[in-house]
Coordinates of C-alpha atoms in Angstrom, one line a residue:
Chain A
M182 CA -8.8 22.4 -37.8
N183 CA -9.1 22.4 -34.0
R184 CA -13.0 22.1 -34.6
I185 CA -12.3 18.2 -34.0
L186 CA -10.6 19.0 -30.6
R187 CA -13.4 21.3 -29.9
N188 CA -16.5 18.8 -29.7
P189 CA -18.2 19.1 -26.6
W190 CA -19.9 15.9 -27.1
I191 CA -16.7 13.9 -27.2
Y192 CA -15.1 16.0 -24.4
S193 CA -18.1 15.2 -22.0
I194 CA -18.1 11.3 -23.2
M195 CA -14.5 11.4 -22.2
I196 CA -14.8 13.3 -18.8
I197 CA -18.3 12.6 -17.3
P198 CA -18.0 8.7 -16.5
T199 CA -14.6 9.5 -14.5
L200 CA -16.2 12.4 -12.9
A201 CA -19.2 10.4 -11.9
L202 CA -17.4 7.6 -10.4
Y203 CA -15.0 9.9 -8.7
T204 CA -17.5 12.2 -7.3
L205 CA -19.8 9.6 -5.8
F206 CA -17.1 7.4 -4.5
F207 CA -14.6 10.1 -3.1
I208 CA -16.5 13.7 -2.8
Y209 CA -19.9 12.5 -1.7
P210 CA -18.6 9.9 1.1
M211 CA -16.5 13.1 2.1
A212 CA -19.6 14.9 2.3
T213 CA -21.8 12.6 3.9
S214 CA -19.1 11.8 6.3
S215 CA -18.9 15.3 7.6
Y216 CA -22.8 15.3 7.9
Y217 CA -22.9 11.9 9.8
A218 CA -20.3 12.7 12.0
F219 CA -22.7 15.1 13.9
T220 CA -25.5 12.6 13.9
D221 CA -26.4 9.2 16.1
W222 CA -27.2 7.4 13.0
N223 CA -26.4 3.6 13.3
G224 CA -27.6 2.4 10.1
L225 CA -31.5 1.8 11.2
N226 CA -32.7 4.6 13.0
Q227 CA -33.5 8.1 11.8
A228 CA -30.5 10.2 11.9
S229 CA -30.5 12.8 14.5
F230 CA -28.5 15.8 14.8
V231 CA -26.5 15.5 18.1
G232 CA -23.9 18.6 17.5
L233 CA -20.2 17.3 19.0
D234 CA -21.5 14.5 21.0
N235 CA -19.3 11.8 19.0
F236 CA -16.3 13.8 19.2
I237 CA -16.9 14.5 23.1
R238 CA -17.7 10.7 23.5
V239 CA -14.3 9.4 21.6
F240 CA -12.1 11.9 23.1
S241 CA -13.6 11.2 26.6
D242 CA -13.1 7.5 25.8
K243 CA -9.9 6.3 27.2
D244 CA -9.3 3.5 24.9
F245 CA -9.8 6.1 22.3
I246 CA -7.1 8.2 23.7
N247 CA -4.6 5.0 24.2
A248 CA -5.3 4.7 20.5
I249 CA -4.0 7.9 19.7
Y250 CA -1.0 7.4 21.7
N251 CA -0.2 4.3 19.4
N252 CA -0.5 6.0 16.5
F253 CA 2.1 8.6 17.9
I254 CA 4.4 5.4 18.9
F255 CA 4.1 4.4 15.1
I256 CA 5.0 8.1 13.9
G257 CA 7.9 8.2 16.4
F258 CA 9.2 4.7 15.5
S259 CA 9.0 5.7 11.9
I260 CA 10.8 8.8 12.2
F261 CA 13.7 8.1 14.8
I262 CA 14.1 4.4 13.8
Q263 CA 12.9 3.8 10.5
V264 CA 14.1 7.2 8.7
P265 CA 17.9 6.8 10.1
L266 CA 18.1 3.7 8.9
I267 CA 16.3 4.1 5.4
I268 CA 18.9 6.8 4.9
L269 CA 21.8 4.4 5.9
F270 CA 20.6 1.4 3.5
A271 CA 20.3 4.0 0.7
L272 CA 23.5 5.3 1.2
L273 CA 25.0 2.0 1.5
I274 CA 23.3 0.4 -1.7
S275 CA 24.3 3.6 -3.6
S276 CA 28.0 3.1 -2.4
V277 CA 28.4 -0.1 -4.0
K278 CA 28.6 -0.9 -7.7
R279 CA 28.6 -4.9 -7.6
F280 CA 24.9 -5.9 -6.6
Q281 CA 23.3 -2.7 -6.8
G282 CA 20.6 -3.7 -8.8
I283 CA 20.0 -7.0 -6.7
Y284 CA 19.7 -5.1 -3.3
K285 CA 17.3 -2.6 -4.6
T286 CA 15.1 -5.5 -6.3
T287 CA 15.4 -7.4 -3.4
V288 CA 14.6 -5.0 -0.7
F289 CA 11.4 -3.5 -2.3
I290 CA 9.7 -6.8 -2.5
P291 CA 7.8 -6.6 0.5
S292 CA 5.9 -3.2 -0.2
I293 CA 4.1 -5.0 -3.2
L294 CA 2.8 -7.9 -1.2
S295 CA -0.8 -7.7 0.5
T296 CA -0.6 -6.5 4.3
S297 CA -2.8 -9.0 5.2
V298 CA -0.7 -12.0 3.8
I299 CA 2.3 -10.1 5.3
G300 CA 0.7 -10.2 8.7
I301 CA -0.5 -13.9 8.5
L302 CA 3.4 -14.6 7.4
W303 CA 4.6 -13.0 10.1
G304 CA 2.3 -14.2 12.7
F305 CA 3.6 -17.7 11.9
I306 CA 7.1 -16.7 11.9
L307 CA 6.5 -15.1 15.4
H308 CA 4.4 -18.1 16.5
P309 CA 5.4 -18.8 20.3
N310 CA 6.2 -22.9 19.9
I311 CA 7.0 -23.1 16.3
G312 CA 8.1 -20.0 15.0
P313 CA 11.3 -19.6 13.7
V314 CA 12.3 -16.5 15.8
N315 CA 11.4 -18.3 19.0
Q316 CA 13.0 -21.3 18.0
F317 CA 16.1 -19.6 17.5
L318 CA 16.1 -17.7 20.5
S319 CA 15.7 -21.0 22.5
L320 CA 19.0 -22.1 20.7
F321 CA 20.5 -19.6 23.7
G322 CA 18.0 -20.8 26.0
I323 CA 15.8 -17.9 26.0
E324 CA 12.1 -19.2 27.0
P325 CA 9.2 -18.9 24.1
I326 CA 8.0 -15.4 24.0
F327 CA 4.3 -14.5 23.1
W328 CA 5.2 -11.7 20.7
L329 CA 1.7 -11.1 19.7
A330 CA 0.1 -12.0 23.1
E331 CA 1.9 -9.9 25.5
S332 CA 1.2 -6.6 25.9
K333 CA 4.8 -5.6 25.9
W334 CA 6.0 -7.1 22.9
A335 CA 2.8 -6.8 20.6
M336 CA 3.4 -3.3 19.9
V337 CA 7.0 -3.9 19.3
S338 CA 6.1 -6.8 16.8
I339 CA 3.5 -5.1 15.0
L340 CA 5.9 -2.2 14.5
V341 CA 8.8 -4.4 13.2
V342 CA 6.8 -5.7 10.8
N343 CA 5.6 -2.8 9.3
A344 CA 9.0 -1.4 9.4
W345 CA 9.9 -4.7 7.7
Q346 CA 7.3 -4.0 5.0
W347 CA 7.9 -0.6 3.9
M348 CA 11.2 0.4 4.4
G349 CA 12.3 -1.1 1.3
F350 CA 9.9 1.6 -0.4
Y351 CA 11.3 4.2 1.3
I352 CA 14.8 3.2 0.6
V353 CA 14.2 2.9 -3.2
L354 CA 12.8 6.4 -2.8
V355 CA 15.9 7.9 -1.3
L356 CA 18.2 5.6 -3.5
A357 CA 16.8 7.1 -6.6
A358 CA 17.5 10.6 -5.1
I359 CA 21.0 9.8 -4.3
L360 CA 21.7 8.3 -7.8
A361 CA 20.1 11.5 -9.4
L362 CA 22.7 13.7 -7.6
P363 CA 25.6 15.2 -9.6
K364 CA 28.7 13.1 -9.4
E365 CA 31.3 16.1 -9.1
M366 CA 30.8 17.3 -5.6
N367 CA 31.3 14.0 -4.2
E368 CA 34.5 13.4 -6.3
A369 CA 36.1 16.7 -5.5
A370 CA 35.6 16.0 -1.7
E371 CA 37.2 12.7 -2.2
I372 CA 40.1 14.2 -3.9
D373 CA 40.4 16.9 -0.8
G374 CA 40.7 13.7 1.5
A375 CA 37.1 13.3 2.9
T376 CA 36.3 9.6 3.9
G377 CA 33.1 8.1 2.9
I378 CA 31.2 8.8 5.8
Q379 CA 32.2 12.5 5.7
R380 CA 31.2 12.6 2.2
A381 CA 27.4 10.7 3.0
L382 CA 26.8 13.1 6.1
Y383 CA 28.1 16.7 4.8
I384 CA 27.6 16.3 1.2
T385 CA 24.8 13.5 0.1
V386 CA 22.5 13.7 3.3
P387 CA 22.2 17.7 2.9
L388 CA 21.6 17.3 -0.6
I389 CA 18.8 14.6 -0.6
K390 CA 16.6 16.7 2.5
P391 CA 13.6 17.0 -0.1
I392 CA 13.5 13.6 -0.6
I393 CA 14.0 12.7 3.5
S394 CA 10.9 15.5 3.9
V395 CA 8.9 13.6 1.5
V396 CA 9.7 10.0 3.5
V397 CA 8.9 11.8 6.5
M398 CA 5.3 13.1 5.4
L399 CA 4.4 10.0 3.7
S400 CA 5.4 8.0 7.1
I401 CA 3.5 10.4 9.1
A402 CA 0.5 9.9 7.0
G403 CA 1.2 6.3 6.7
A404 CA 1.3 6.0 10.8
M405 CA -2.0 7.8 10.7
R406 CA -3.9 5.2 8.6
V407 CA -2.3 2.0 9.5
V408 CA -5.0 -0.8 10.4
D409 CA -4.2 -3.5 7.9
I410 CA -1.7 -5.0 10.0
V411 CA -3.3 -4.3 13.2
L412 CA -6.6 -5.8 12.1
V413 CA -4.8 -9.1 10.8
M414 CA -2.2 -9.6 13.6
T415 CA -3.6 -8.6 16.9
K416 CA -7.1 -7.1 16.2
G417 CA -6.1 -4.0 18.5
G418 CA -5.4 -6.4 21.4
P419 CA -4.0 -7.9 23.7
V420 CA -6.1 -5.3 25.8
G421 CA -5.7 -2.4 23.5
A422 CA -2.0 -2.3 23.7
T423 CA -1.9 -2.3 19.7
E424 CA -5.2 -0.4 19.2
V425 CA -4.6 2.4 16.5
M426 CA -7.5 5.3 15.5
A427 CA -8.3 3.2 12.7
S428 CA -8.6 -0.1 14.3
Y429 CA -10.8 1.3 16.7
L430 CA -13.0 2.9 14.1
V431 CA -13.5 -0.3 12.7
N432 CA -14.3 -1.9 15.9
E433 CA -16.6 0.8 16.9
A434 CA -18.5 1.2 13.6
M435 CA -18.5 -2.4 12.4
G436 CA -18.7 -4.2 15.8
V437 CA -21.7 -5.5 17.3
N438 CA -23.3 -2.4 18.0
P439 CA -22.5 -0.2 15.0
S440 CA -22.4 3.4 15.2
Y441 CA -22.0 5.2 11.9
G442 CA -22.0 8.8 13.5
V443 CA -19.1 7.8 15.9
G444 CA -17.1 6.0 13.1
T445 CA -17.2 9.0 10.6
A446 CA -16.6 11.4 13.4
I447 CA -13.1 9.4 14.1
S448 CA -12.5 9.4 10.3
L449 CA -12.7 13.0 10.2
I450 CA -10.5 12.9 13.4
I451 CA -7.8 10.7 11.5
F452 CA -8.0 13.0 8.5
A453 CA -7.6 16.4 11.0
F454 CA -4.6 14.8 12.6
A455 CA -2.8 14.0 9.2
L456 CA -3.6 17.3 7.9
V457 CA -2.2 19.2 10.7
L458 CA 0.9 17.0 11.7
T459 CA 1.7 17.3 7.9
G460 CA 1.2 20.9 7.7
I461 CA 3.2 21.5 10.9
Y462 CA 6.0 19.4 9.6
Q463 CA 6.0 21.2 6.3
A464 CA 6.1 24.7 8.2
T465 CA 9.1 23.6 10.3
F466 CA 11.7 21.1 9.6
G467 CA 10.4 20.2 6.3
K468 CA 10.5 23.6 4.7
T469 CA 12.6 23.0 1.3
K470 CA 13.6 26.3 -0.5
E471 CA 11.4 26.2 -3.6
Chain B
M98 CA 41.8 -2.2 5.6
N99 CA 41.0 -1.1 2.1
T100 CA 39.4 -4.9 1.4
L101 CA 37.3 -4.4 4.7
K102 CA 36.2 -1.0 3.6
R103 CA 35.0 -2.5 0.0
I104 CA 33.4 -5.6 1.9
S105 CA 31.6 -4.1 4.9
P106 CA 28.5 -2.3 2.8
H107 CA 27.9 -6.1 1.4
V108 CA 27.6 -7.6 4.9
I109 CA 25.5 -5.0 6.3
L110 CA 23.5 -5.1 3.0
S111 CA 23.4 -9.0 2.8
I112 CA 22.2 -9.2 6.4
Y113 CA 19.0 -7.0 5.5
V114 CA 18.5 -8.7 2.3
L115 CA 18.7 -11.8 4.5
V116 CA 16.0 -10.6 6.8
V117 CA 13.8 -9.6 3.9
L118 CA 13.9 -13.1 2.3
F119 CA 14.0 -15.2 5.2
P120 CA 10.3 -15.2 5.8
F121 CA 9.8 -16.1 2.2
V122 CA 12.3 -18.8 2.0
F123 CA 11.0 -20.3 5.6
V124 CA 7.1 -20.4 4.2
V125 CA 8.1 -22.3 0.9
F126 CA 10.0 -24.6 2.8
S127 CA 7.2 -25.2 5.4
S128 CA 4.6 -25.3 2.6
L129 CA 6.4 -28.4 1.6
K130 CA 6.3 -30.0 5.0
E131 CA 4.2 -32.5 6.2
S132 CA 2.9 -31.5 9.3
N133 CA 3.6 -28.6 12.4
I134 CA 5.7 -31.6 14.0
E135 CA 7.9 -31.8 10.9
I136 CA 8.2 -27.7 10.9
A137 CA 8.7 -27.6 14.7
E138 CA 11.6 -30.1 14.9
N139 CA 13.3 -28.9 11.7
P140 CA 12.5 -25.2 11.3
F141 CA 15.3 -23.9 9.1
G142 CA 16.1 -27.1 7.2
F143 CA 14.7 -28.4 4.0
P144 CA 11.8 -30.5 4.0
K145 CA 12.7 -34.1 4.3
K146 CA 10.8 -34.9 1.2
L147 CA 8.8 -32.6 -0.7
Y148 CA 5.3 -33.1 0.3
F149 CA 3.1 -31.4 -2.7
Q150 CA -0.3 -32.5 -1.1
N151 CA -0.6 -29.6 0.9
F152 CA -0.7 -27.5 -2.7
V153 CA -3.8 -29.4 -3.7
D154 CA -5.4 -29.5 -0.3
A155 CA -5.1 -25.9 -0.1
W156 CA -6.1 -25.2 -3.7
V157 CA -8.9 -27.5 -3.6
K158 CA -10.2 -27.9 0.0
A159 CA -9.5 -24.6 1.4
K160 CA -10.8 -22.8 -1.7
I161 CA -7.6 -20.9 -2.5
S162 CA -8.4 -21.3 -6.2
V163 CA -11.9 -19.5 -5.5
Y164 CA -10.2 -16.4 -3.7
F165 CA -7.3 -16.6 -6.5
F166 CA -9.7 -16.2 -9.3
N167 CA -11.9 -13.5 -7.6
S168 CA -8.6 -11.7 -6.8
V169 CA -7.4 -11.7 -10.3
Y170 CA -10.8 -11.0 -12.2
L171 CA -11.4 -7.9 -9.6
A172 CA -7.9 -6.7 -9.7
V173 CA -7.5 -7.0 -13.8
T174 CA -11.1 -5.4 -14.5
S175 CA -10.8 -2.4 -12.0
A176 CA -7.4 -1.8 -12.9
L177 CA -8.1 -1.9 -16.4
T178 CA -11.5 0.3 -16.3
G179 CA -9.4 2.8 -14.3
V180 CA -6.8 3.0 -16.9
L181 CA -9.2 3.3 -19.6
L182 CA -11.2 6.0 -17.8
A183 CA -8.3 7.8 -16.8
A184 CA -6.8 7.8 -20.2
A185 CA -9.8 9.4 -21.4
T186 CA -10.0 11.9 -18.9
A187 CA -6.5 12.8 -19.5
F188 CA -7.1 13.0 -23.2
A189 CA -9.7 15.5 -22.9
L190 CA -7.8 17.7 -20.3
T191 CA -4.8 17.8 -22.0
R192 CA -5.2 17.3 -25.6
M193 CA -8.9 19.2 -26.2
K194 CA -9.2 22.8 -26.4
F195 CA -11.2 23.3 -23.3
M196 CA -8.3 24.7 -21.3
K197 CA -10.2 26.9 -18.8
V198 CA -12.8 23.8 -17.8
S199 CA -10.2 21.3 -18.1
K200 CA -7.8 23.3 -15.4
V201 CA -11.2 23.3 -12.9
I202 CA -11.9 19.8 -13.4
Y203 CA -8.2 18.8 -13.0
Q204 CA -7.9 20.4 -9.8
F205 CA -11.0 18.8 -8.5
V206 CA -9.8 15.5 -9.4
L207 CA -6.6 16.1 -8.0
I208 CA -8.7 16.6 -4.4
G209 CA -9.0 13.1 -4.1
M210 CA -5.3 12.5 -3.5
L211 CA -5.4 14.3 -0.1
I212 CA -7.9 12.1 1.2
P213 CA -6.7 9.2 2.9
G214 CA -8.7 5.9 1.7
N215 CA -9.9 4.8 4.8
V216 CA -11.2 7.7 6.0
L217 CA -14.0 7.3 3.7
F218 CA -14.4 3.4 4.8
I219 CA -17.4 4.1 6.9
A220 CA -19.3 6.5 4.5
Q221 CA -18.5 4.2 1.2
Y222 CA -20.0 1.2 3.3
I223 CA -23.0 3.4 3.6
L224 CA -23.2 4.2 0.2
V225 CA -22.5 0.4 -1.0
M226 CA -25.7 -0.2 1.2
K227 CA -27.7 2.3 -0.2
L228 CA -26.7 1.5 -3.9
G229 CA -28.3 -2.1 -3.1
I230 CA -24.5 -3.7 -4.1
L231 CA -23.2 -4.5 -0.2
G232 CA -22.1 -8.1 -0.5
T233 CA -21.5 -8.2 -4.2
H234 CA -18.4 -7.7 -6.5
W235 CA -19.6 -4.3 -7.5
A236 CA -19.4 -3.0 -4.0
L237 CA -15.6 -3.7 -4.3
F238 CA -15.4 -3.0 -8.3
L239 CA -16.4 0.4 -8.1
P240 CA -14.7 1.7 -5.0
Y241 CA -11.4 0.0 -6.1
T242 CA -11.8 2.0 -9.7
A243 CA -13.1 5.1 -8.2
G244 CA -9.9 4.9 -5.5
A245 CA -7.6 4.7 -8.5
L246 CA -8.6 7.5 -10.5
P247 CA -7.0 10.4 -9.3
I248 CA -3.4 9.4 -9.3
S249 CA -4.2 7.5 -12.6
V250 CA -5.5 10.9 -14.2
L251 CA -2.4 12.6 -12.7
L252 CA 0.3 10.3 -13.9
I253 CA -1.4 9.7 -17.4
A254 CA -2.2 13.4 -17.9
A255 CA 1.5 14.5 -17.2
F256 CA 2.8 11.8 -19.9
M257 CA 0.3 13.2 -22.4
K258 CA 1.3 16.9 -21.8
S259 CA 4.7 15.5 -23.2
I260 CA 3.7 14.4 -26.4
P261 CA 4.2 16.6 -29.1
S262 CA 1.0 18.2 -30.9
E263 CA 2.3 17.9 -34.6
L264 CA 1.5 14.4 -34.5
E265 CA -2.3 14.8 -33.8
E266 CA -2.2 17.8 -35.9
A267 CA -1.2 15.8 -39.0
A268 CA -3.8 13.0 -38.3
I269 CA -6.8 16.1 -37.9
V270 CA -5.3 17.0 -41.4
D271 CA -6.0 13.6 -42.7
G272 CA -9.6 13.6 -41.3
T273 CA -9.3 11.7 -38.0
G274 CA -12.1 12.3 -35.8
S275 CA -11.0 12.8 -32.1
L276 CA -12.3 9.4 -30.9
R277 CA -10.2 7.7 -33.6
L278 CA -7.3 10.2 -32.6
F279 CA -7.8 9.1 -28.9
Y280 CA -7.3 5.5 -29.6
K281 CA -5.7 5.4 -32.7
I282 CA -2.4 7.9 -32.0
I283 CA -2.5 8.9 -28.4
L284 CA -3.2 5.6 -26.8
P285 CA -0.8 3.4 -28.2
L286 CA 1.8 6.8 -27.4
T287 CA 0.9 6.7 -23.9
L288 CA 1.3 2.7 -23.4
P289 CA 4.4 2.9 -21.3
A290 CA 2.4 5.3 -18.8
L291 CA -0.7 3.2 -19.1
V292 CA 0.9 0.1 -18.2
T293 CA 2.8 1.8 -15.1
V294 CA -0.7 2.9 -13.9
F295 CA -2.5 -0.3 -14.6
I296 CA 0.4 -2.1 -12.5
V297 CA 0.0 0.3 -9.6
N298 CA -3.7 0.0 -9.6
F299 CA -3.8 -4.2 -10.1
L300 CA -1.5 -4.3 -6.9
G301 CA -3.8 -1.7 -5.2
S302 CA -7.0 -3.8 -5.7
W303 CA -5.0 -7.2 -5.4
N304 CA -3.7 -6.4 -1.9
E305 CA -6.7 -4.5 -0.6
Y306 CA -7.8 -5.8 2.7
L307 CA -10.3 -3.3 4.8
L308 CA -13.2 -3.1 1.9
A309 CA -12.9 -6.6 0.9
N310 CA -13.2 -7.7 4.4
F311 CA -16.1 -5.6 5.3
F312 CA -17.9 -5.1 2.0
I313 CA -18.1 -9.1 1.2
S314 CA -19.5 -11.8 3.6
K315 CA -20.3 -14.6 1.1
D316 CA -17.0 -16.9 1.3
E317 CA -17.3 -17.5 -2.6
L318 CA -17.0 -13.8 -3.2
R319 CA -14.0 -13.2 -1.2
T320 CA -10.7 -12.2 -2.6
L321 CA -7.3 -13.5 -1.6
P322 CA -6.1 -11.0 1.0
T323 CA -9.5 -11.6 3.5
G324 CA -9.8 -15.2 2.5
M325 CA -6.4 -15.9 3.5
V326 CA -7.3 -14.6 6.9
G327 CA -10.4 -16.9 7.2
F328 CA -8.3 -19.5 5.9
R329 CA -5.8 -18.9 8.6
D330 CA -8.6 -18.8 11.2
A331 CA -10.0 -22.1 10.2
F332 CA -6.7 -24.0 9.8
Q333 CA -5.2 -22.0 13.0
T334 CA -3.0 -25.2 13.9
N335 CA -2.1 -26.4 10.4
Y336 CA 0.9 -24.3 9.9
A337 CA 2.2 -26.3 6.7
L338 CA -1.3 -25.8 4.8
I339 CA -1.3 -21.9 5.8
S340 CA 2.1 -21.5 4.6
T341 CA 1.2 -22.8 1.2
G342 CA -1.9 -20.5 1.2
I343 CA 0.8 -17.8 1.5
V344 CA 2.7 -19.0 -1.3
Y345 CA -0.4 -19.2 -3.4
C346 CA -0.7 -14.9 -2.5
V347 CA 2.9 -14.3 -2.9
V348 CA 4.2 -16.3 -5.9
P349 CA 2.1 -14.3 -8.6
V350 CA 3.2 -11.1 -7.5
L351 CA 6.6 -12.4 -7.5
I352 CA 6.6 -13.4 -10.9
L353 CA 5.1 -10.6 -12.4
Y354 CA 7.8 -8.7 -10.3
A355 CA 10.7 -10.9 -11.9
F356 CA 9.5 -9.5 -15.4
L357 CA 8.6 -6.2 -14.7
Q358 CA 10.5 -4.8 -11.8
E359 CA 11.7 -1.7 -13.2
K360 CA 8.2 -0.9 -14.2
I361 CA 6.4 -1.8 -11.2
I362 CA 9.1 0.2 -8.8
E363 CA 8.6 3.2 -11.2
G364 CA 5.0 2.9 -11.0
V365 CA 4.5 2.5 -7.3
T366 CA 7.2 5.0 -6.4
A367 CA 5.8 7.8 -9.2
G368 CA 2.3 8.1 -7.0
S369 CA 4.0 8.8 -4.1
V370 CA 6.7 11.6 -5.2
K371 CA 4.3 13.3 -7.5
G372 CA 1.5 13.1 -5.1

């Protein structure tokens, strides 16, 4: 009877289309990236091997170093500002009975929308003249601020919009972990007279450490590949204030003078950064007892 | 004191909810206003009178309709293809008796989850150029479908593993062939997972920007995320019209979300936790 489930033809028919498509669009590009990164190919000439030239070139470009720095700002902002807020909001939502579902559903909304549409939407909200943020500030006599055109504000604006888009997603992740915890410990602590804040800090947070680790790692990975929001809102400007590695890559590889060699080299650098950072995190703070 | 304790979480959460919702309310109001002047004079209030002309203008003149249909049709076809391919593969991997090969293939497919999407961006660009499909919808359809496969196989395979084997044994005794077994018995049972995966893939393609921006140059082939950016750049000064465009992009997703919120939340978060 197992003959039917041992038919190699059927097995192949079911597997080959997936494998073919996946290999062609995942494995093969990964392999060619690793090759083009060491060539000077620009799409037209014969690709010739240039060793580490592309890597040396980007690492000696101070614009790229600046882009790396901005990626680290993203990571720092995610870990030190977003994550504590995410935990706070998740704890608050878990602590209420009324409207719990409404809070959860609402905060999740931005994370299912297109980043480019969100970029346009916030470009309007932050518009210097008719945007509601400046209109609101003008009630207090504050002069219009050019949120996206001034170097000192552009990065802050992008960070806030990015946080606005993604926090709800992480809140729902953390909330699900909190709601899955057994109630007994919390109840016992309550009987012993622990306040809500004490229970949250000393019981709930330690218990949800694994999911916090996941959130931190996803944030690092997300911060390494952030690009859509930058391209749509500022294109990396003003004067590189919001340039990140991936937007540098896009400008370099898709600009007027395309260089696929340099572009793929940057891709590999981003990939390496993401692997190393999540690796370091897992080996240090993110250790779980599994 | 007790009331304060009970109320304060709601106060903080309401402020957060307000921050989340305000931009949407604001664009909906703005889309019904006649011009920038009305928006500037009265940014927070209701429109003086509901001005629906923007919706007609954006849909027809600004070609939102074109982008909209391109998005719908690319997102639906690639999500559907991805689900079917992944389901067939998951079936072969989990139910058919080629365990050793299956294990290797499964691991091989999961490697894809380690590779962040835009790392492959340039190499995929070169690939679609070489395949001669740059600038066509194939250049998006194929990477979208392929990109969704690893996570789809992972989620569907996990679900199929939990289906008891008695059912298919009975079917086989009754003389059902393996293809029929797949689509008559296993697929219907896997439906909840298929719906989840479909939604995740659909949203992924619906929202995708980077490939859509660089792999497509003809305006008639653009999808909403890139079409909207072009639309914004073309109508820089008319914020009422831009708001209307945003409403067209956001509302379909919100309607979907209103009906399927549990499924969507489950699907979107499942990928990241299990991955």
